[in-house]
């Protein structure tokens, strides 16, 4: 009995190449979504002095095994503006920006995975 392992070898090479390419593409898709959310959050933020808008930023962290993006504001009163208080109505900016882009981000990731998994 003879076993031809050339197909398995080609599969191993393909999987070794697809993994890093897919990871890099997922990182790019995530970064684009995060930057789009940041841009819209700044556009939606109420402006009095401009401090809140200027404090909105994005931190992208891509390590060997994970991809994360944190979008937020460093102004100490940002949460009060976003969620409101007992005396002030909310003026959400981060939430609506996230809502606007999360669907596109998830669709892009789904397409990316569909291409990998077939």
PDB file of C-alpha atoms in Angstrom:
ATOM      1  CA  UNK A   1       0.000   0.000   0.000  1.00  0.00           C
ATOM      2  CA  UNK A   2       1.320   3.421  -0.974  1.00  0.00           C
ATOM      3  CA  UNK A   3       0.182   6.691   0.628  1.00  0.00           C
ATOM      4  CA  UNK A   4       0.597   9.979  -1.199  1.00  0.00           C
ATOM      5  CA  UNK A   5       1.043  12.708   1.404  1.00  0.00           C
ATOM      6  CA  UNK A   6       1.693  15.504  -1.090  1.00  0.00           C
ATOM      7  CA  UNK A   7      -1.891  16.787  -0.693  1.00  0.00           C
ATOM      8  CA  UNK A   8      -1.435  16.885   3.079  1.00  0.00           C
ATOM      9  CA  UNK A   9       1.841  18.736   2.653  1.00  0.00           C
ATOM     10  CA  UNK A  10       0.175  21.302   0.372  1.00  0.00           C
ATOM     11  CA  UNK A  11      -2.647  21.659   2.899  1.00  0.00           C
ATOM     12  CA  UNK A  12      -0.162  22.221   5.713  1.00  0.00           C
ATOM     13  CA  UNK A  13       1.632  24.908   3.707  1.00  0.00           C
ATOM     14  CA  UNK A  14      -1.665  26.580   2.783  1.00  0.00           C
ATOM     15  CA  UNK A  15      -2.856  26.598   6.395  1.00  0.00           C
ATOM     16  CA  UNK A  16       0.474  28.000   7.566  1.00  0.00           C
ATOM     17  CA  UNK A  17       0.125  30.842   5.048  1.00  0.00           C
ATOM     18  CA  UNK A  18      -3.588  31.513   5.581  1.00  0.00           C
ATOM     19  CA  UNK A  19      -3.319  31.818   9.358  1.00  0.00           C
ATOM     20  CA  UNK A  20      -0.988  34.839   9.431  1.00  0.00           C
ATOM     21  CA  UNK A  21      -2.658  36.465   6.397  1.00  0.00           C
ATOM     22  CA  UNK A  22      -6.088  36.072   7.961  1.00  0.00           C
ATOM     23  CA  UNK A  23      -4.869  37.391  11.302  1.00  0.00           C
ATOM     24  CA  UNK A  24      -3.307  40.421   9.599  1.00  0.00           C
ATOM     25  CA  UNK A  25      -6.508  41.057   7.622  1.00  0.00           C
ATOM     26  CA  UNK A  26      -8.605  40.773  10.798  1.00  0.00           C
ATOM     27  CA  UNK A  27      -6.311  43.283  12.488  1.00  0.00           C
ATOM     28  CA  UNK A  28      -6.683  45.687   9.567  1.00  0.00           C
ATOM     29  CA  UNK A  29     -10.487  45.334   9.547  1.00  0.00           C
ATOM     30  CA  UNK A  30     -10.597  45.913  13.307  1.00  0.00           C
ATOM     31  CA  UNK A  31      -8.340  48.955  13.136  1.00  0.00           C
ATOM     32  CA  UNK A  32     -10.415  50.498  10.341  1.00  0.00           C
ATOM     33  CA  UNK A  33     -13.624  49.980  12.304  1.00  0.00           C
ATOM     34  CA  UNK A  34     -12.042  51.459  15.431  1.00  0.00           C
ATOM     35  CA  UNK A  35     -10.786  54.527  13.561  1.00  0.00           C
ATOM     36  CA  UNK A  36     -14.241  54.984  11.971  1.00  0.00           C
ATOM     37  CA  UNK A  37     -15.881  54.778  15.399  1.00  0.00           C
ATOM     38  CA  UNK A  38     -13.399  57.297  16.802  1.00  0.00           C
ATOM     39  CA  UNK A  39     -14.031  59.676  13.899  1.00  0.00           C
ATOM     40  CA  UNK A  40     -17.798  59.538  14.337  1.00  0.00           C
ATOM     41  CA  UNK A  41     -17.615  59.768  18.133  1.00  0.00           C
ATOM     42  CA  UNK A  42     -15.674  63.008  17.715  1.00  0.00           C
ATOM     43  CA  UNK A  43     -18.247  64.258  15.213  1.00  0.00           C
ATOM     44  CA  UNK A  44     -21.156  63.327  17.525  1.00  0.00           C
ATOM     45  CA  UNK A  45     -19.576  64.701  20.722  1.00  0.00           C
ATOM     46  CA  UNK A  46     -21.137  67.870  22.050  1.00  0.00           C
ATOM     47  CA  UNK A  47     -18.695  70.763  22.003  1.00  0.00           C
ATOM     48  CA  UNK A  48     -18.402  73.415  24.649  1.00  0.00           C
ATOM     49  CA  UNK A  49     -14.659  73.892  25.049  1.00  0.00           C
ATOM     50  CA  UNK A  50     -13.589  71.089  22.708  1.00  0.00           C
ATOM     51  CA  UNK A  51     -11.870  69.189  25.522  1.00  0.00           C
ATOM     52  CA  UNK A  52     -14.181  66.163  25.296  1.00  0.00           C
ATOM     53  CA  UNK A  53     -13.763  65.849  21.538  1.00  0.00           C
ATOM     54  CA  UNK A  54     -10.005  66.246  21.775  1.00  0.00           C
ATOM     55  CA  UNK A  55      -9.823  63.552  24.462  1.00  0.00           C
ATOM     56  CA  UNK A  56     -11.445  60.851  22.297  1.00  0.00           C
ATOM     57  CA  UNK A  57      -8.884  58.391  21.000  1.00  0.00           C
ATOM     58  CA  UNK A  58      -8.209  54.829  19.985  1.00  0.00           C
ATOM     59  CA  UNK A  59      -5.726  52.314  21.321  1.00  0.00           C
ATOM     60  CA  UNK A  60      -5.037  49.377  19.016  1.00  0.00           C
ATOM     61  CA  UNK A  61      -3.251  46.348  20.470  1.00  0.00           C
ATOM     62  CA  UNK A  62      -2.192  43.515  18.185  1.00  0.00           C
ATOM     63  CA  UNK A  63      -0.183  40.758  19.832  1.00  0.00           C
ATOM     64  CA  UNK A  64       0.762  37.312  18.613  1.00  0.00           C
ATOM     65  CA  UNK A  65      -2.584  35.872  19.705  1.00  0.00           C
ATOM     66  CA  UNK A  66      -5.074  38.710  19.985  1.00  0.00           C
ATOM     67  CA  UNK A  67      -6.425  41.865  18.445  1.00  0.00           C
ATOM     68  CA  UNK A  68      -8.114  44.559  20.496  1.00  0.00           C
ATOM     69  CA  UNK A  69      -9.222  48.123  20.033  1.00  0.00           C
ATOM     70  CA  UNK A  70     -10.256  50.480  22.784  1.00  0.00           C
ATOM     71  CA  UNK A  71     -12.052  53.664  21.828  1.00  0.00           C
ATOM     72  CA  UNK A  72     -12.827  56.144  24.556  1.00  0.00           C
ATOM     73  CA  UNK A  73     -12.444  59.574  26.025  1.00  0.00           C
ATOM     74  CA  UNK A  74      -9.982  60.577  28.704  1.00  0.00           C
ATOM     75  CA  UNK A  75     -11.925  63.652  29.839  1.00  0.00           C
ATOM     76  CA  UNK A  76     -12.954  62.967  33.429  1.00  0.00           C
ATOM     77  CA  UNK A  77     -16.567  63.949  32.723  1.00  0.00           C
ATOM     78  CA  UNK A  78     -16.978  61.881  29.519  1.00  0.00           C
ATOM     79  CA  UNK A  79     -19.191  59.226  31.131  1.00  0.00           C
ATOM     80  CA  UNK A  80     -21.527  61.894  32.518  1.00  0.00           C
ATOM     81  CA  UNK A  81     -21.977  63.345  29.045  1.00  0.00           C
ATOM     82  CA  UNK A  82     -22.465  59.916  27.453  1.00  0.00           C
ATOM     83  CA  UNK A  83     -24.926  58.533  30.013  1.00  0.00           C
ATOM     84  CA  UNK A  84     -26.330  61.654  31.632  1.00  0.00           C
ATOM     85  CA  UNK A  85     -26.865  62.389  35.310  1.00  0.00           C
ATOM     86  CA  UNK A  86     -29.853  63.001  37.534  1.00  0.00           C
ATOM     87  CA  UNK A  87     -29.794  66.628  36.397  1.00  0.00           C
ATOM     88  CA  UNK A  88     -28.531  66.316  32.823  1.00  0.00           C
ATOM     89  CA  UNK A  89     -29.864  64.300  29.902  1.00  0.00           C
ATOM     90  CA  UNK A  90     -27.411  61.983  28.147  1.00  0.00           C
ATOM     91  CA  UNK A  91     -25.651  63.255  25.049  1.00  0.00           C
ATOM     92  CA  UNK A  92     -24.360  59.971  23.716  1.00  0.00           C
ATOM     93  CA  UNK A  93     -21.555  60.054  21.192  1.00  0.00           C
ATOM     94  CA  UNK A  94     -19.504  56.881  21.667  1.00  0.00           C
ATOM     95  CA  UNK A  95     -22.493  54.541  21.718  1.00  0.00           C
ATOM     96  CA  UNK A  96     -24.046  55.858  18.506  1.00  0.00           C
ATOM     97  CA  UNK A  97     -20.656  55.812  16.769  1.00  0.00           C
ATOM     98  CA  UNK A  98     -20.177  52.178  17.799  1.00  0.00           C
ATOM     99  CA  UNK A  99     -23.707  51.269  16.708  1.00  0.00           C
ATOM    100  CA  UNK A 100     -23.085  52.847  13.312  1.00  0.00           C
ATOM    101  CA  UNK A 101     -20.005  50.732  12.566  1.00  0.00           C
ATOM    102  CA  UNK A 102     -20.298  47.456  14.479  1.00  0.00           C
ATOM    103  CA  UNK A 103     -22.434  45.804  11.782  1.00  0.00           C
ATOM    104  CA  UNK A 104     -19.966  46.610   9.027  1.00  0.00           C
ATOM    105  CA  UNK A 105     -17.091  45.371  11.178  1.00  0.00           C
ATOM    106  CA  UNK A 106     -18.852  42.083  11.969  1.00  0.00           C
ATOM    107  CA  UNK A 107     -19.800  41.579   8.307  1.00  0.00           C
ATOM    108  CA  UNK A 108     -16.188  42.129   7.246  1.00  0.00           C
ATOM    109  CA  UNK A 109     -14.970  39.600   9.812  1.00  0.00           C
ATOM    110  CA  UNK A 110     -17.666  37.122   8.723  1.00  0.00           C
ATOM    111  CA  UNK A 111     -16.586  37.464   5.087  1.00  0.00           C
ATOM    112  CA  UNK A 112     -12.977  37.028   6.055  1.00  0.00           C
ATOM    113  CA  UNK A 113     -13.749  33.842   7.981  1.00  0.00           C
ATOM    114  CA  UNK A 114     -16.023  32.538   5.233  1.00  0.00           C
ATOM    115  CA  UNK A 115     -13.156  32.881   2.808  1.00  0.00           C
ATOM    116  CA  UNK A 116     -10.908  30.878   5.120  1.00  0.00           C
ATOM    117  CA  UNK A 117     -13.390  28.220   6.133  1.00  0.00           C
ATOM    118  CA  UNK A 118     -15.062  27.974   2.737  1.00  0.00           C
TER     119      UNK A 118
END
